[in-house]
Coordinates of C-alpha atoms in Angstrom, one line a residue:
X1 CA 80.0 98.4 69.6
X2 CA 82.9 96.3 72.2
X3 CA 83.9 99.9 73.5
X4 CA 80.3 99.9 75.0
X5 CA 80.7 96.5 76.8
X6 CA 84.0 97.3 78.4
X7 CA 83.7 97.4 82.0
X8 CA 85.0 100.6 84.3
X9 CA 88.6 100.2 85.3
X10 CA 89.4 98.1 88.4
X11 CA 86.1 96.6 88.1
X12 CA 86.1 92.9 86.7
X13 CA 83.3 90.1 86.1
X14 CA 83.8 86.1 86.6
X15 CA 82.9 84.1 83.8
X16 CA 81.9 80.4 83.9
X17 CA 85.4 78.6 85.3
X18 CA 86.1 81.9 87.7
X19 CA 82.9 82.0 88.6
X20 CA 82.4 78.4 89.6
X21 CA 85.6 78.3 91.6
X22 CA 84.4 81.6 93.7
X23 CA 81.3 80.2 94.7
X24 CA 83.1 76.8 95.7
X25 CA 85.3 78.9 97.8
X26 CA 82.8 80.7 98.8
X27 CA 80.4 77.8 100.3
X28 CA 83.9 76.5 101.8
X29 CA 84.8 79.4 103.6
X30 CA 81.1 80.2 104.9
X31 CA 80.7 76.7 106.0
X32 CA 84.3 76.6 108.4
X33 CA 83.3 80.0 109.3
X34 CA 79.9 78.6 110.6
X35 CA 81.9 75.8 112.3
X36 CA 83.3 78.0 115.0
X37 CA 79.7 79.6 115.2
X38 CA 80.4 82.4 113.3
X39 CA 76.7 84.2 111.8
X40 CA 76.6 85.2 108.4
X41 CA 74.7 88.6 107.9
X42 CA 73.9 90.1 104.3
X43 CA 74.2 93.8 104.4
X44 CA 72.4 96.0 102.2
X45 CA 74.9 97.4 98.7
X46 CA 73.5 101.0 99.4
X47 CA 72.7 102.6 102.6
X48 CA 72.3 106.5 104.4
X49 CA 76.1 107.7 103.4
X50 CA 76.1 109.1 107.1
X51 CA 75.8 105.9 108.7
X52 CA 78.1 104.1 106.5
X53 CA 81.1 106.5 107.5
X54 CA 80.5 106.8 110.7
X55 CA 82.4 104.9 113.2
X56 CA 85.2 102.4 111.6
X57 CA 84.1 104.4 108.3
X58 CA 85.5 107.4 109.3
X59 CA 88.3 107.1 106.9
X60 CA 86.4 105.9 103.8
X61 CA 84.7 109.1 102.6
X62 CA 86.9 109.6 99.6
X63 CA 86.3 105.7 98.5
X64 CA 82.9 105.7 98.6
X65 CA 80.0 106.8 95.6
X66 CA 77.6 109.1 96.6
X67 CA 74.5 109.5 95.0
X68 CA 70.9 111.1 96.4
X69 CA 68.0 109.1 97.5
X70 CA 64.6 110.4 94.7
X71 CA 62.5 108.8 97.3
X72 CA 63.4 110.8 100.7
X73 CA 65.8 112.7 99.6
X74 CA 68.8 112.0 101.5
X75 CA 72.9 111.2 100.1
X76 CA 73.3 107.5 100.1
X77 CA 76.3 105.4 99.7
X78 CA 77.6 102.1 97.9
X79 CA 79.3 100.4 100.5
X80 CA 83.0 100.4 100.1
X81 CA 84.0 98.0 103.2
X82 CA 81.6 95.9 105.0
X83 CA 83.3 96.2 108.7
X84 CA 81.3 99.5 109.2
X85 CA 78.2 97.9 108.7
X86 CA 78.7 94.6 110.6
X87 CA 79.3 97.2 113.2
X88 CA 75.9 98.8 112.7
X89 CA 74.5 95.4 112.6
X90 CA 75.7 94.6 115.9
X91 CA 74.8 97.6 117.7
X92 CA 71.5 97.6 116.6
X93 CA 70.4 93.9 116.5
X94 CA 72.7 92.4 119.0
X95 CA 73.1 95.3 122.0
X96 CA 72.0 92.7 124.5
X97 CA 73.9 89.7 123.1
X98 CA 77.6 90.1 125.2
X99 CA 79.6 88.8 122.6
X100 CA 78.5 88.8 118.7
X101 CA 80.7 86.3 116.1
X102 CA 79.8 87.7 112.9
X103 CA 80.8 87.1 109.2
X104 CA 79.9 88.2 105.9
X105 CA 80.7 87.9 102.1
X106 CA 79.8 90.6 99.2
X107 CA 80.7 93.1 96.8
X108 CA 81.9 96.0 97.6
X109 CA 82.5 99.4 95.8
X110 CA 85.1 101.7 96.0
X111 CA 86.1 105.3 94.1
X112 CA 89.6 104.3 93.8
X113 CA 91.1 101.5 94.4
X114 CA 93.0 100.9 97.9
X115 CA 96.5 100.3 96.8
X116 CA 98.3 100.3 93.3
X117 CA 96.8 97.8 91.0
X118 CA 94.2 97.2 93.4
X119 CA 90.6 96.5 92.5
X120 CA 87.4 98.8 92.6
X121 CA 85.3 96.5 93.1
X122 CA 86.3 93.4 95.5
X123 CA 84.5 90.4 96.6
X124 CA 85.1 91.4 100.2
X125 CA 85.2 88.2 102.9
X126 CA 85.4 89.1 106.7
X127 CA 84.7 88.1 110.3
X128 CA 84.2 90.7 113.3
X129 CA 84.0 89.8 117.1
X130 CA 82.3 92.4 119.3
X131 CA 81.9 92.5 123.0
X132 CA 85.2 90.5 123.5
X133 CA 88.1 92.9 125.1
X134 CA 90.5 89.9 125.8
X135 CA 93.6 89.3 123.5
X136 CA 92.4 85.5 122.8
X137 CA 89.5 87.4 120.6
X138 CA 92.5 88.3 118.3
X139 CA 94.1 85.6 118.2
X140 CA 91.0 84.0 117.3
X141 CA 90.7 86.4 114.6
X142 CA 94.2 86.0 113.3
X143 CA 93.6 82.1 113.0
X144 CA 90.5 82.4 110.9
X145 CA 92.5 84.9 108.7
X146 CA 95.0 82.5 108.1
X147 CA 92.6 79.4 108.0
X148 CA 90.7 81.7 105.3
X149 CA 94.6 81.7 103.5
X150 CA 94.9 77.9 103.6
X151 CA 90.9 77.2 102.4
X152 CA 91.8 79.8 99.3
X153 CA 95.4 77.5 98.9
X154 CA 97.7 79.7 100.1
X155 CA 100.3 78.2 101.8
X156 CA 103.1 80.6 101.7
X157 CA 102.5 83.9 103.5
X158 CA 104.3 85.7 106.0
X159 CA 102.6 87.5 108.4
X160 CA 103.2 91.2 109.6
X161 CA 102.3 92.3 113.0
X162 CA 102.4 95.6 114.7
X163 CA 100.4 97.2 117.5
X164 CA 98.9 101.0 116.9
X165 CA 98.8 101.4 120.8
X166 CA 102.2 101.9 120.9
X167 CA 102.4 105.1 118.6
X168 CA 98.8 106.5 120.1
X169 CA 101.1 106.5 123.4
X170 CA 103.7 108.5 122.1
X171 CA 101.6 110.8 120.2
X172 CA 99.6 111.8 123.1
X173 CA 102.2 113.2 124.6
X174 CA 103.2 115.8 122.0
X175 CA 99.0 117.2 121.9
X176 CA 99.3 117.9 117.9
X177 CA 96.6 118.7 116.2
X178 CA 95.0 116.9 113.5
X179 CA 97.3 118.4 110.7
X180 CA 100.2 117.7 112.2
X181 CA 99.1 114.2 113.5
X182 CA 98.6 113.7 109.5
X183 CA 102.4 114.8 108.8
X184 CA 103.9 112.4 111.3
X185 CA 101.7 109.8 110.4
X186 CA 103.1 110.1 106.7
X187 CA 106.7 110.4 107.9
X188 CA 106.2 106.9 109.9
X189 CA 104.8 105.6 107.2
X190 CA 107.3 106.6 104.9
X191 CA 110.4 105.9 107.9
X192 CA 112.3 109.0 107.2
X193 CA 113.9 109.9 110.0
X194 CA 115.7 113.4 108.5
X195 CA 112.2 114.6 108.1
X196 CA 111.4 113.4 111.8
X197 CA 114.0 115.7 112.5
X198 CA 113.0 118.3 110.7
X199 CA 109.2 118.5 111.6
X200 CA 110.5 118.2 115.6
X201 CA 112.6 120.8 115.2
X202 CA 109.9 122.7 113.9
X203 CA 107.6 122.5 116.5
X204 CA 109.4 122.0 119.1
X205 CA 108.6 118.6 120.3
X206 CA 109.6 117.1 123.6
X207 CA 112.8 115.6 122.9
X208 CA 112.1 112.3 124.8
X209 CA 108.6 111.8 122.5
X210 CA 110.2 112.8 119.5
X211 CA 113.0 110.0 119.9
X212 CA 110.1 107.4 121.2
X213 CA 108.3 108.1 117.5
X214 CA 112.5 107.9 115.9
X215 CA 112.8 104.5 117.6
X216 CA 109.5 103.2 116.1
X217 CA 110.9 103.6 112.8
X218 CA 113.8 101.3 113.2
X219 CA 112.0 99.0 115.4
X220 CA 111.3 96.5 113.0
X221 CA 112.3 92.9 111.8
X222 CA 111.9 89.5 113.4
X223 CA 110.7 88.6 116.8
X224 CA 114.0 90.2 118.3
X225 CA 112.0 93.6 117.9
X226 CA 110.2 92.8 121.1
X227 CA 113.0 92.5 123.1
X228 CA 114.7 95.9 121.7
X229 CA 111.8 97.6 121.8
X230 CA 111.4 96.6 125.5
X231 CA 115.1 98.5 125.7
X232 CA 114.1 101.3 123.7
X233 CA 110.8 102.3 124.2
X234 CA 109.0 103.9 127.8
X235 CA 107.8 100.8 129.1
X236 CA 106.7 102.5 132.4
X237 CA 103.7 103.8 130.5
X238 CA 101.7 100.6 130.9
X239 CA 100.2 101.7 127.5
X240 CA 103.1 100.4 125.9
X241 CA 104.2 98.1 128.2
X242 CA 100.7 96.0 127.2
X243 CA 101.3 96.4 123.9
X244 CA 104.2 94.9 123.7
X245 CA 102.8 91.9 126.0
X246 CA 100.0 91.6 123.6
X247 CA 102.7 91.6 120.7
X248 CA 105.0 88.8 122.6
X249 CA 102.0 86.9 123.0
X250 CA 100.4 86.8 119.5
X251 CA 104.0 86.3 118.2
X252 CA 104.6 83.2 120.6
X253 CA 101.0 81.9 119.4
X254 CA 101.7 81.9 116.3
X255 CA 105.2 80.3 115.9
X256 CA 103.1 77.2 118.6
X257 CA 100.7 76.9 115.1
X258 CA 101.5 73.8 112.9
X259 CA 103.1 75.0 109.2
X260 CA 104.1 78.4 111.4
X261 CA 103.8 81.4 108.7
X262 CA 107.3 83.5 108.9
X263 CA 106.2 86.9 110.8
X264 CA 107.5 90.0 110.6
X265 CA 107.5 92.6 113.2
X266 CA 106.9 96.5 112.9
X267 CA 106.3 98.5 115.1
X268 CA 106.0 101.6 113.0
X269 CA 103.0 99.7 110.7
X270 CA 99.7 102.1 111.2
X271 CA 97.2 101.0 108.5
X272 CA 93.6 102.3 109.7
X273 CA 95.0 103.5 112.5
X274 CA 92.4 106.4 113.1
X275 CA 89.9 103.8 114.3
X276 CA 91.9 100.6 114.9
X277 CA 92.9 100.8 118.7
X278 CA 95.3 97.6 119.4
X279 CA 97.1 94.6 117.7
X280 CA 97.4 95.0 113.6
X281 CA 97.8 92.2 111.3
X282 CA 98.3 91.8 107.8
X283 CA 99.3 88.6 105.6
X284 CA 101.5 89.0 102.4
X285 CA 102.4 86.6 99.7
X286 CA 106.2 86.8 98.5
X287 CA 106.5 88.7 95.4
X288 CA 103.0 90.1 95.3
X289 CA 103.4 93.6 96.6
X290 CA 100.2 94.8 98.1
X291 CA 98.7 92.7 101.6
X292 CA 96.2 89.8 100.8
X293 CA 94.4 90.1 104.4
X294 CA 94.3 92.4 107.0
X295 CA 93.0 92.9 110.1
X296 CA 93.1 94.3 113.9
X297 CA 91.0 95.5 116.6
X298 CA 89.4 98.6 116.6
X299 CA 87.5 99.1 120.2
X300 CA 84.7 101.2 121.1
X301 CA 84.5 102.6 117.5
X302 CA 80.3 102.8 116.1
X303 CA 79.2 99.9 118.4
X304 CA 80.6 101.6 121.9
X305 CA 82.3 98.1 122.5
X306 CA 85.6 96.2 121.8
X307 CA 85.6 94.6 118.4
X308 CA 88.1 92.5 116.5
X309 CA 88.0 91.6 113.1
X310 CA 89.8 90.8 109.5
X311 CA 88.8 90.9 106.0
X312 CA 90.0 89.8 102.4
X313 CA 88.9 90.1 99.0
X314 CA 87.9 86.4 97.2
X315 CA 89.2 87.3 93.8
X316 CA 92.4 88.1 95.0
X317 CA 92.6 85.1 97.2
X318 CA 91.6 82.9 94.1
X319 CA 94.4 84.5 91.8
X320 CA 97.1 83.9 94.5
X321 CA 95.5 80.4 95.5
X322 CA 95.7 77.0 94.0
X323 CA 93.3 74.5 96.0
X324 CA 90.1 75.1 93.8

């Protein structure tokens, strides 16, 4: 009889104590969010599967249940992240609004979990900016991401901070195609630079690209970074010349903020970057070894407009956190 009340794996339930301390951090969080006039929106579990990955859900096909609609017919989806439909949300309801504040909290679900010992089925927390092209948007963003970190009683995270504009330069140049965008994205991620080698070699890439992509993979550390990467990189393309302005500024903003979170620079850091556009962020806790927040902008992507934005999962934050 107990093996029929165990729950899938990755997928947990609150009970009474748990439960009470979510929803007090979840009222807390809702409420500060309202304070800088944030609206909350409440977006359906299940919706048309081809809406939910379009856009910023390009990339979450393989994470998301599918099941057909008995009443019209058509595949729906359980929502694994909520940014793609708070981008639905504001195209549809708020095209004429210039710039929408948005935030939500809910359950999402997901195939597999995003990173080892991850969880299936996380209470996702987020806030998105839309219409707002200017670099204060994300700093905006990265202050409520870390104000979300100190409500949940985390006090002790460093931040990481990269910019995906810099590699979408670079790899503009060399024209790959999607399979071989794939194989360099992998080799970043993984910072080898013999197989950097290898694969230029290989396809003969530009020589002068091919070292830009080398140099990303060294190019990170403190703030320093900036100033090597200014030596290193093409900063006549005014791609990556703004990116790294936009990288000097957020990093000067955020050693001005009281209790300043050590940051970490990388210029080679690409999560989500097939639809984020600019400035990446992430927030880690020292010996936990998977990110507690994340977030970036991501322009033009569903809602044909800039859009900022970060999310977090509550049960996580609760583990990790000690104020409730």
């Amino acid at each position: 009889m107990t093996r029929l009340w165990m729950l899938p794996d990755g997928v947990e339930e609150a009970l009474p104590n748990t439960a009470w301390r979510v929803e007090s951090l979840r009222r807390a969080l809702l409420d500060h969010y309202r304070s800088q006039s944030y609206e909350l929106i409440l977006p359906p579990l299940i919706e048309h599967l081809d809406t939910l990955l379009s856009g910023a859900g390009s990339d979450l096909e393989d994470q998301t249940f599918k099941l057909t609609d008995p009443v019209g017919g058509r595949l729906l989806g359980l929502r694994a992240d909520m940014t793609p439909q708070a981008t639905r949300i504001a195209a549809r309801h708020f095209a004429d609004v210039p710039v929408v504040r948005l935030c939500y909290l809910g359950t999402v679900l997901r195939t597999r979990p995003d990173s080892l010992g991850g969880s299936r089925a996380p209470r996702q927390v987020g806030c998105e900016v839309f219409g707002e092209a200017s670099l204060s948007a994300d700093l905006e963003i990265l202050r409520l991401m870390l104000d979300t970190l100190r409500l949940a009683g985390i006090g002790d995270a460093h931040i990481d901070l990269g910019h995906v504009g810099i590699y979408r330069a670079l790899a503009a140049r060399l024209k790959l195609d999607e399979d071989d965008e794939t194989a360099v994205f992998d080799i970043l991620q993984r910072k080898s630079q013999p197989d950097l080698r290898d694969f230029a070699a290989a396809r003969q890439l530009p020589v002068k690209a091919a070292s830009g992509l080398s140099a990303l993979m060294e190019l990170n550390g403190d703030v320093s970074v900036l100033q090597r990467a200014r030596q290193t990189l093409d900063v006549s393309d005014p791609q990556i010349a703004d990116a790294l302005s936009a990288l000097e500024q957020a990093a000067a903003h955020l050693a001005a903020l009281d209790n300043a979170s050590p940051l970490h620079i990388d210029l080679a850091e690409l999560r989500g970057y097939r639809y984020q556009t600019g400035l990446v962020f992430a927030a880690f806790v020292p010996g936990h070894g998977r990110e507690v927040a994340r977030g970036g902008r991501f322009d033009d992507i569903g809602a044909a407009r800039p859009a900022t934005g970060f999310s977090a999962d509550v049960n996580e934050l609760l583990r990790l956190g000690n104020s409730i």
